[in-house]
Amino acid sequence: MGLIQAVSGAVGGALQDQWLDAISATDMGEGIVFVRGQQIRGKNTGTGAIISDGSKILVYDKQAMLITDSGKIVDFSTEPGAYTYSSTTAPSLFNGNFRGALKDTWERFKFGGAPSGQQKAFFVNLQEIKGIKFGTPNAIQYFDNFYNAELFLRSHGTYSLRIVDPIKFYMEAIPRDAERVHIDDIKEQYQSEFLEAFSVALNKMSLDGIRISQVQSHMTELSRYMRDALDEEWSEQRGIEVQAVGIASISYDEQSRKMIDMRNQGAMLQDPSIREGFVQGAVGTGIQNAGSNPAGAGVAMMGVGMGMNAAGGFMQSASASNQAQMAAQEKAKQQAGAAGNAGSSPEAWRCQCGVQNTGKFCGNCGQPRPATPTPGGFCSNCGKPLPDPKPKFCPECGTPVA
């Protein structure tokens, strides 16, 4: 029992017109991973045809075609083209780009009994299966080095799969007697394993020092972690691999949100100008609230005065400390700017014509810059200028100075 390849390559409209009663995958829409072959036209249009001698089969690109007998695989092809089925030939095994990988699986699951006369053609979708939704029902732990805390997050998004071994996928993942399978029909078990691997991948990102707020911008790394965690098991057991993972949103539980806000507020208050604004704003808010006191503004202002007298020492001390730090920061900036300007700007000199310059020649008359006087002279060995008064030995090379 085997296939005879009549035409190789992509199947076009002209070939379909010539093979009027050929069997093909007529229902391979979005999310469909497995479907029984149907006759394109003819008396049995719309029914799952039984394969017999001379049956014509069309295989399109990104499809795998399996011929089965009593649930066991008789022959297969992953190469696009047109085929004729013959019960007198040996299995052809058109494995296309899969090479030896599918042959190993074939030896494991191949048909070994007598033909029943009920051979069927099934098709497996080899395209990337996109848009599989996931969500974390419980919060996942994530240690963030920046916050130095164990945070808890929830996430939802989508991921995609690709079938890399159609024979193994048919034998291990497709329910018996199924003739049409959508990915949603079989993803329940995969979803639990996916979420477990998703948690492992996030832990790896945490160990790599990626901040929790940057997880969404590291989708490439997350997809790689997911493949590392799942592909060996899924590929070995079911013939599928994770292609990509996309996170739509990440949210934190209430306690984590409070810790993040507290840490961010503390980081802001390290700036003395922000602290000073906070102090002055608190005073202004207190005075504003006093003015709207129903007991009367005079009584309220008296309370404000008493409060400010009681806390005046602290507020004055805090304000003075903030002002001192702000002044120190401003002075440091000015000194750094002055040092940078001094280091980057050449020393100015005045030409005989009266124009001040910084280059090697006068911009007004073209006279060269006068040589810098060296009262101490030059070292006879290295040529470096000597300081004044003249030393006994050259400070650059140690040669005795005459």
Short mmCIF file of C-alpha atoms in Angstrom, two decimals:
data_model
loop_
_atom_site.label_atom_id
_atom_site.label_comp_id
_atom_site.label_asym_id
_atom_site.label_seq_id
_atom_site.Cartn_x
_atom_site.Cartn_y
_atom_site.Cartn_z
CA MET A 1 0.00 0.00 0.00
CA GLY A 2 1.61 3.27 -1.06
CA LEU A 3 1.48 6.58 -2.86
CA ILE A 4 2.60 7.34 -6.39
CA GLN A 5 3.54 11.00 -6.88
CA ALA A 6 1.97 12.22 -10.10
CA VAL A 7 2.83 15.93 -9.76
CA SER A 8 5.28 17.53 -7.32
CA GLY A 9 5.22 21.09 -6.06
CA ALA A 10 2.44 23.51 -5.16
CA VAL A 11 -1.09 22.59 -6.20
CA GLY A 12 -2.74 25.20 -8.43
CA GLY A 13 -6.19 25.75 -9.90
CA ALA A 14 -5.36 24.06 -13.22
CA LEU A 15 -4.41 20.83 -11.47
CA GLN A 16 -7.60 20.94 -9.42
CA ASP A 17 -9.64 21.23 -12.61
CA GLN A 18 -7.93 18.15 -14.06
CA TRP A 19 -8.38 16.08 -10.89
CA LEU A 20 -12.10 16.63 -10.48
CA ASP A 21 -12.73 13.90 -7.89
CA ALA A 22 -9.46 14.21 -5.96
CA ILE A 23 -9.40 14.13 -2.17
CA SER A 24 -7.96 17.13 -0.29
CA ALA A 25 -8.24 19.13 2.95
CA THR A 26 -11.21 21.35 2.18
CA ASP A 27 -11.63 22.59 5.77
CA MET A 28 -8.21 23.75 6.97
CA GLY A 29 -9.17 27.13 8.44
CA GLU A 30 -7.68 29.15 11.30
CA GLY A 31 -7.01 26.97 14.33
CA ILE A 32 -7.82 23.69 12.57
CA VAL A 33 -5.00 21.22 13.24
CA PHE A 34 -6.46 17.96 11.89
CA VAL A 35 -9.16 17.13 9.35
CA ARG A 36 -10.30 14.18 7.27
CA GLY A 37 -9.89 14.50 3.51
CA GLN A 38 -12.95 15.30 1.38
CA GLN A 39 -13.57 14.92 -2.32
CA ILE A 40 -13.26 18.26 -4.09
CA ARG A 41 -16.06 17.48 -6.57
CA GLY A 42 -17.90 14.47 -7.79
CA LYS A 43 -20.61 12.17 -6.55
CA ASN A 44 -19.27 12.06 -2.99
CA THR A 45 -18.67 15.78 -2.55
CA GLY A 46 -18.81 16.73 1.13
CA THR A 47 -18.28 13.22 2.42
CA GLY A 48 -15.15 11.63 3.85
CA ALA A 49 -14.17 9.35 0.99
CA ILE A 50 -12.73 5.88 1.46
CA ILE A 51 -9.31 5.49 -0.17
CA SER A 52 -9.06 2.76 -2.80
CA ASP A 53 -6.80 1.82 -5.71
CA GLY A 54 -6.45 4.79 -8.05
CA SER A 55 -7.72 7.39 -5.56
CA LYS A 56 -6.34 10.82 -6.32
CA ILE A 57 -5.08 12.95 -3.44
CA LEU A 58 -3.95 16.59 -3.44
CA VAL A 59 -1.52 17.81 -0.76
CA TYR A 60 -1.08 21.54 -0.38
CA ASP A 61 1.87 23.45 1.03
CA LYS A 62 2.23 23.41 4.84
CA GLN A 63 0.19 20.20 5.09
CA ALA A 64 0.95 16.62 6.00
CA MET A 65 -1.26 13.86 4.55
CA LEU A 66 -1.67 10.55 6.38
CA ILE A 67 -3.36 7.43 4.99
CA THR A 68 -4.65 5.24 7.80
CA ASP A 69 -6.10 1.76 8.14
CA SER A 70 -7.91 0.94 11.39
CA GLY A 71 -6.25 3.89 13.10
CA LYS A 72 -2.71 2.88 12.02
CA ILE A 73 -0.73 4.85 9.45
CA VAL A 74 -0.28 3.14 6.07
CA ASP A 75 1.60 5.91 4.27
CA PHE A 76 2.18 9.65 4.51
CA SER A 77 3.47 12.68 2.64
CA THR A 78 4.62 16.12 3.74
CA GLU A 79 5.55 17.20 0.20
CA PRO A 80 3.03 19.32 -1.73
CA GLY A 81 1.81 17.70 -4.92
CA ALA A 82 -0.70 15.30 -6.49
CA TYR A 83 -0.67 11.59 -5.64
CA THR A 84 -2.36 8.38 -6.75
CA TYR A 85 -2.95 5.65 -4.17
CA SER A 86 -1.99 2.10 -5.02
CA SER A 87 -2.52 -0.95 -2.80
CA THR A 88 0.17 -2.91 -4.63
CA THR A 89 3.17 -0.67 -3.90
CA ALA A 90 5.25 -0.34 -0.73
CA PRO A 91 4.83 2.74 1.47
CA SER A 92 6.46 5.72 -0.24
CA LEU A 93 7.12 7.95 2.81
CA PHE A 94 7.35 11.35 1.14
CA ASN A 95 8.82 13.13 4.16
CA GLY A 96 10.00 16.36 2.49
CA ASN A 97 12.06 18.57 4.82
CA PHE A 98 11.50 16.30 7.81
CA ARG A 99 14.09 13.78 6.56
CA GLY A 100 15.05 11.08 9.07
CA ALA A 101 12.97 12.42 11.96
CA LEU A 102 9.68 11.21 10.52
CA LYS A 103 11.11 7.85 9.47
CA ASP A 104 12.01 7.12 13.08
CA THR A 105 8.45 7.89 14.13
CA TRP A 106 7.11 5.86 11.21
CA GLU A 107 8.97 2.75 12.36
CA ARG A 108 7.35 3.20 15.75
CA PHE A 109 3.74 3.62 14.63
CA LYS A 110 3.52 2.05 11.16
CA PHE A 111 0.69 -0.29 10.16
CA GLY A 112 1.59 -3.95 10.50
CA GLY A 113 -1.64 -5.86 9.82
CA ALA A 114 -3.69 -6.99 6.85
CA PRO A 115 -5.49 -4.25 4.87
CA SER A 116 -9.13 -3.78 5.92
CA GLY A 117 -10.31 -1.99 2.83
CA GLN A 118 -11.22 1.08 4.92
CA GLN A 119 -8.24 3.30 4.26
CA LYS A 120 -8.82 7.01 4.96
CA ALA A 121 -6.86 10.19 4.22
CA PHE A 122 -6.29 12.72 6.99
CA PHE A 123 -4.49 16.05 6.85
CA VAL A 124 -2.40 17.76 9.55
CA ASN A 125 -1.87 21.52 9.53
CA LEU A 126 1.88 22.35 9.55
CA GLN A 127 1.36 26.12 9.67
CA GLU A 128 1.95 28.11 12.83
CA ILE A 129 -1.19 27.83 14.98
CA LYS A 130 -1.64 31.36 16.32
CA GLY A 131 -3.82 33.15 18.82
CA ILE A 132 -4.04 30.50 21.55
CA LYS A 133 -5.17 32.47 24.60
CA PHE A 134 -3.83 31.96 28.10
CA GLY A 135 -4.23 33.61 31.50
CA THR A 136 -2.75 33.00 34.95
CA PRO A 137 -5.58 32.03 37.36
CA ASN A 138 -3.30 32.61 40.37
CA ALA A 139 -0.59 35.19 41.01
CA ILE A 140 2.96 34.13 40.02
CA GLN A 141 5.97 34.97 42.20
CA TYR A 142 8.65 37.22 40.70
CA PHE A 143 11.70 38.42 42.64
CA ASP A 144 12.71 41.88 41.45
CA ASN A 145 16.31 42.87 42.31
CA PHE A 146 15.53 46.56 41.89
CA TYR A 147 12.81 46.49 44.56
CA ASN A 148 14.64 43.71 46.45
CA ALA A 149 11.29 42.08 47.09
CA GLU A 150 9.19 39.08 46.11
CA LEU A 151 6.35 40.46 43.98
CA PHE A 152 3.26 38.70 42.66
CA LEU A 153 1.88 39.24 39.18
CA ARG A 154 -0.93 38.08 36.94
CA SER A 155 -0.76 38.02 33.17
CA HIS A 156 -2.72 37.10 30.08
CA GLY A 157 -1.88 36.93 26.40
CA THR A 158 -1.54 34.53 23.48
CA TYR A 159 0.97 31.99 22.23
CA SER A 160 1.48 29.99 19.05
CA LEU A 161 2.40 26.38 18.29
CA ARG A 162 3.75 24.49 15.33
CA ILE A 163 3.40 20.77 14.62
CA VAL A 164 6.87 19.42 13.91
CA ASP A 165 6.08 15.68 13.80
CA PRO A 166 2.64 15.02 12.25
CA ILE A 167 2.80 11.25 12.81
CA LYS A 168 3.53 11.59 16.51
CA PHE A 169 0.92 14.35 16.79
CA TYR A 170 -1.72 12.10 15.20
CA MET A 171 -0.91 9.10 17.40
CA GLU A 172 -0.54 10.96 20.71
CA ALA A 173 -2.66 14.12 20.56
CA ILE A 174 -5.62 13.41 18.25
CA PRO A 175 -8.63 11.66 19.86
CA ARG A 176 -9.58 8.31 18.32
CA ASP A 177 -12.30 8.46 15.68
CA ALA A 178 -11.90 12.25 15.40
CA GLU A 179 -12.34 13.61 11.87
CA ARG A 180 -11.96 17.33 12.57
CA VAL A 181 -9.98 18.85 15.45
CA HIS A 182 -9.61 22.50 16.39
CA ILE A 183 -6.78 23.49 18.72
CA ASP A 184 -9.36 24.59 21.32
CA ASP A 185 -10.66 21.00 21.44
CA ILE A 186 -7.38 19.60 22.78
CA LYS A 187 -5.59 22.52 24.48
CA GLU A 188 -6.87 22.01 28.05
CA GLN A 189 -4.01 19.71 29.04
CA TYR A 190 -1.48 21.81 27.13
CA GLN A 191 -2.72 24.95 28.89
CA SER A 192 -1.84 23.61 32.34
CA GLU A 193 1.62 22.57 31.17
CA PHE A 194 2.07 25.90 29.39
CA LEU A 195 1.23 27.92 32.52
CA GLU A 196 3.65 25.81 34.56
CA ALA A 197 6.40 26.49 32.03
CA PHE A 198 5.38 30.16 31.94
CA SER A 199 6.04 30.38 35.67
CA VAL A 200 9.44 28.70 35.22
CA ALA A 201 10.32 31.12 32.39
CA LEU A 202 9.46 34.15 34.54
CA ASN A 203 11.68 32.80 37.31
CA LYS A 204 14.56 32.54 34.82
CA MET A 205 13.99 36.14 33.73
CA SER A 206 14.07 37.14 37.40
CA LEU A 207 17.42 35.37 37.85
CA ASP A 208 18.73 37.24 34.79
CA GLY A 209 18.00 40.52 36.59
CA ILE A 210 15.17 41.70 34.29
CA ARG A 211 12.93 44.14 36.16
CA ILE A 212 9.28 43.20 36.49
CA SER A 213 8.24 46.36 34.63
CA GLN A 214 10.42 45.33 31.65
CA VAL A 215 9.02 41.81 31.16
CA GLN A 216 6.74 42.88 28.29
CA SER A 217 9.71 44.33 26.38
CA HIS A 218 11.62 41.02 26.56
CA MET A 219 9.23 38.79 24.59
CA THR A 220 12.08 37.22 22.62
CA GLU A 221 13.78 36.01 25.79
CA LEU A 222 10.47 34.83 27.25
CA SER A 223 9.70 32.80 24.11
CA ARG A 224 13.16 31.26 24.26
CA TYR A 225 12.71 30.35 27.93
CA MET A 226 9.32 28.81 27.11
CA ARG A 227 10.81 26.72 24.32
CA ASP A 228 13.60 25.57 26.62
CA ALA A 229 11.05 24.53 29.24
CA LEU A 230 8.50 22.87 26.93
CA ASP A 231 9.93 21.90 23.56
CA GLU A 232 11.87 18.83 24.64
CA GLU A 233 8.84 17.35 26.38
CA TRP A 234 6.20 18.46 23.87
CA SER A 235 8.27 17.57 20.83
CA GLU A 236 9.20 14.16 22.23
CA GLN A 237 5.71 13.27 23.45
CA ARG A 238 3.36 15.03 21.03
CA GLY A 239 5.35 16.40 18.09
CA ILE A 240 4.62 20.11 18.77
CA GLU A 241 6.75 23.14 19.66
CA VAL A 242 6.12 26.62 21.04
CA GLN A 243 6.79 29.29 18.40
CA ALA A 244 6.08 32.61 20.14
CA VAL A 245 4.58 34.07 23.32
CA GLY A 246 2.84 37.44 23.50
CA ILE A 247 1.83 39.12 26.76
CA ALA A 248 -1.14 41.47 26.49
CA SER A 249 -0.90 42.84 30.04
CA ILE A 250 0.74 42.32 33.43
CA SER A 251 -0.93 43.33 36.68
CA TYR A 252 0.20 43.12 40.31
CA ASP A 253 -1.68 42.02 43.38
CA GLU A 254 -2.63 44.71 45.91
CA GLN A 255 0.27 44.06 48.28
CA SER A 256 2.85 44.16 45.47
CA ARG A 257 1.33 47.38 44.15
CA LYS A 258 1.71 49.00 47.58
CA MET A 259 5.34 47.88 47.85
CA ILE A 260 6.16 49.26 44.40
CA ASP A 261 4.48 52.61 45.17
CA MET A 262 6.29 52.87 48.52
CA ARG A 263 9.66 52.11 46.90
CA ASN A 264 9.08 54.65 44.13
CA GLN A 265 7.99 57.33 46.61
CA GLY A 266 11.11 56.70 48.69
CA ALA A 267 13.29 57.03 45.59
CA MET A 268 11.66 60.36 44.73
CA LEU A 269 12.16 61.75 48.25
CA GLN A 270 15.90 61.19 47.96
CA ASP A 271 15.89 64.38 45.86
CA PRO A 272 16.12 67.37 48.29
CA SER A 273 14.16 69.65 45.94
CA ILE A 274 11.24 67.19 45.97
CA ARG A 275 11.45 66.89 49.76
CA GLU A 276 11.41 70.67 50.12
CA GLY A 277 8.42 70.92 47.82
CA PHE A 278 6.67 68.28 49.91
CA VAL A 279 7.34 70.25 53.14
CA GLN A 280 6.16 73.55 51.66
CA GLY A 281 3.15 71.87 50.10
CA ALA A 282 2.17 70.33 53.44
CA VAL A 283 2.32 73.76 55.11
CA GLY A 284 0.26 75.35 52.33
CA THR A 285 -2.34 72.58 52.49
CA GLY A 286 -2.66 72.99 56.25
CA ILE A 287 -3.25 76.74 55.94
CA GLN A 288 -5.77 76.20 53.12
CA ASN A 289 -7.71 73.64 55.16
CA ALA A 290 -7.66 76.01 58.16
CA GLY A 291 -9.34 78.70 56.11
CA SER A 292 -12.31 76.41 55.38
CA ASN A 293 -12.72 75.28 59.00
CA PRO A 294 -16.40 75.59 60.05
CA ALA A 295 -15.33 76.81 63.52
CA GLY A 296 -13.99 79.98 61.96
CA ALA A 297 -10.78 80.98 60.26
CA GLY A 298 -9.48 82.76 63.37
CA VAL A 299 -9.79 79.71 65.57
CA ALA A 300 -8.34 77.52 62.83
CA MET A 301 -5.38 79.82 62.26
CA MET A 302 -4.75 79.85 65.98
CA GLY A 303 -4.55 76.06 65.81
CA VAL A 304 -2.23 76.27 62.84
CA GLY A 305 0.01 78.68 64.72
CA MET A 306 0.14 76.41 67.74
CA GLY A 307 0.91 73.42 65.52
CA MET A 308 3.65 75.28 63.68
CA ASN A 309 5.17 76.42 66.96
CA ALA A 310 5.15 72.84 68.22
CA ALA A 311 6.59 71.42 65.02
CA GLY A 312 8.44 74.50 63.93
CA GLY A 313 11.82 73.19 65.03
CA PHE A 314 11.42 70.04 62.98
CA MET A 315 10.10 71.84 59.88
CA GLN A 316 12.81 74.49 60.03
CA SER A 317 15.47 71.83 60.46
CA ALA A 318 14.09 69.74 57.59
CA SER A 319 13.78 72.78 55.34
CA ALA A 320 17.31 73.97 56.21
CA SER A 321 18.70 70.51 55.48
CA ASN A 322 16.91 70.41 52.13
CA GLN A 323 18.14 73.90 51.22
CA ALA A 324 21.71 72.99 52.18
CA GLN A 325 21.67 69.86 50.03
CA MET A 326 20.16 71.77 47.10
CA ALA A 327 22.87 74.46 47.41
CA ALA A 328 25.59 71.79 47.60
CA GLN A 329 24.23 70.06 44.49
CA GLU A 330 24.05 73.35 42.59
CA LYS A 331 27.62 74.26 43.60
CA ALA A 332 28.86 70.83 42.52
CA LYS A 333 27.18 71.26 39.14
CA GLN A 334 28.75 74.69 38.66
CA GLN A 335 32.20 73.40 39.62
CA ALA A 336 31.85 70.45 37.29
CA GLY A 337 30.77 72.78 34.48
CA ALA A 338 33.65 75.14 35.13
CA ALA A 339 36.13 72.29 35.20
CA GLY A 340 34.72 70.91 31.98
CA ASN A 341 34.93 74.30 30.28
CA ALA A 342 38.47 74.81 31.52
CA GLY A 343 39.51 71.39 30.30
CA SER A 344 37.88 71.72 26.91
CA SER A 345 38.69 75.39 26.11
CA PRO A 346 42.29 76.31 25.19
CA GLU A 347 43.97 79.16 27.07
CA ALA A 348 43.24 82.57 25.58
CA TRP A 349 46.01 84.89 24.36
CA ARG A 350 46.09 88.45 23.09
CA CYS A 351 47.72 89.32 19.77
CA GLN A 352 49.82 92.42 19.11
CA CYS A 353 46.89 93.83 17.13
CA GLY A 354 44.79 93.81 20.33
CA VAL A 355 42.43 90.91 19.44
CA GLN A 356 42.00 88.08 21.97
CA ASN A 357 42.30 84.57 20.47
CA THR A 358 42.28 80.91 21.56
CA GLY A 359 43.70 79.23 18.44
CA LYS A 360 47.22 78.92 17.09
CA PHE A 361 46.87 81.99 14.85
CA CYS A 362 45.23 85.38 15.27
CA GLY A 363 41.81 85.55 13.66
CA ASN A 364 42.31 89.23 12.78
CA CYS A 365 45.85 89.55 11.40
CA GLY A 366 47.01 85.94 11.02
CA GLN A 367 50.01 86.26 13.34
CA PRO A 368 51.01 82.96 15.03
CA ARG A 369 50.49 82.52 18.72
CA PRO A 370 53.64 83.50 20.70
CA ALA A 371 55.58 80.62 22.17
CA THR A 372 54.97 80.06 25.87
CA PRO A 373 58.03 81.27 27.81
CA THR A 374 59.97 78.57 29.64
CA PRO A 375 62.14 80.27 32.29
CA GLY A 376 63.55 76.93 33.38
CA GLY A 377 64.60 75.88 29.87
CA PHE A 378 64.28 72.37 28.47
CA CYS A 379 65.65 68.94 29.41
CA SER A 380 68.56 67.95 27.20
CA ASN A 381 67.42 64.32 27.21
CA CYS A 382 63.63 64.26 26.79
CA GLY A 383 63.02 67.84 25.68
CA LYS A 384 60.31 68.55 28.26
CA PRO A 385 60.13 72.15 29.63
CA LEU A 386 61.64 72.55 33.08
CA PRO A 387 59.90 74.44 35.89
CA ASP A 388 61.26 77.65 37.39
CA PRO A 389 63.36 77.65 39.52
CA LYS A 390 65.32 75.09 37.55
CA PRO A 391 65.53 71.70 39.34
CA LYS A 392 68.69 69.58 39.64
CA PHE A 393 67.06 66.65 37.88
CA CYS A 394 64.43 66.48 35.13
CA PRO A 395 61.08 65.58 36.75
CA GLU A 396 60.09 63.66 33.57
CA CYS A 397 63.12 61.40 32.90
CA GLY A 398 65.47 61.98 35.86
CA THR A 399 68.41 63.27 33.80
CA PRO A 400 70.72 65.65 35.70
CA VAL A 401 70.15 69.23 34.68
CA ALA A 402 73.27 71.18 33.78
#
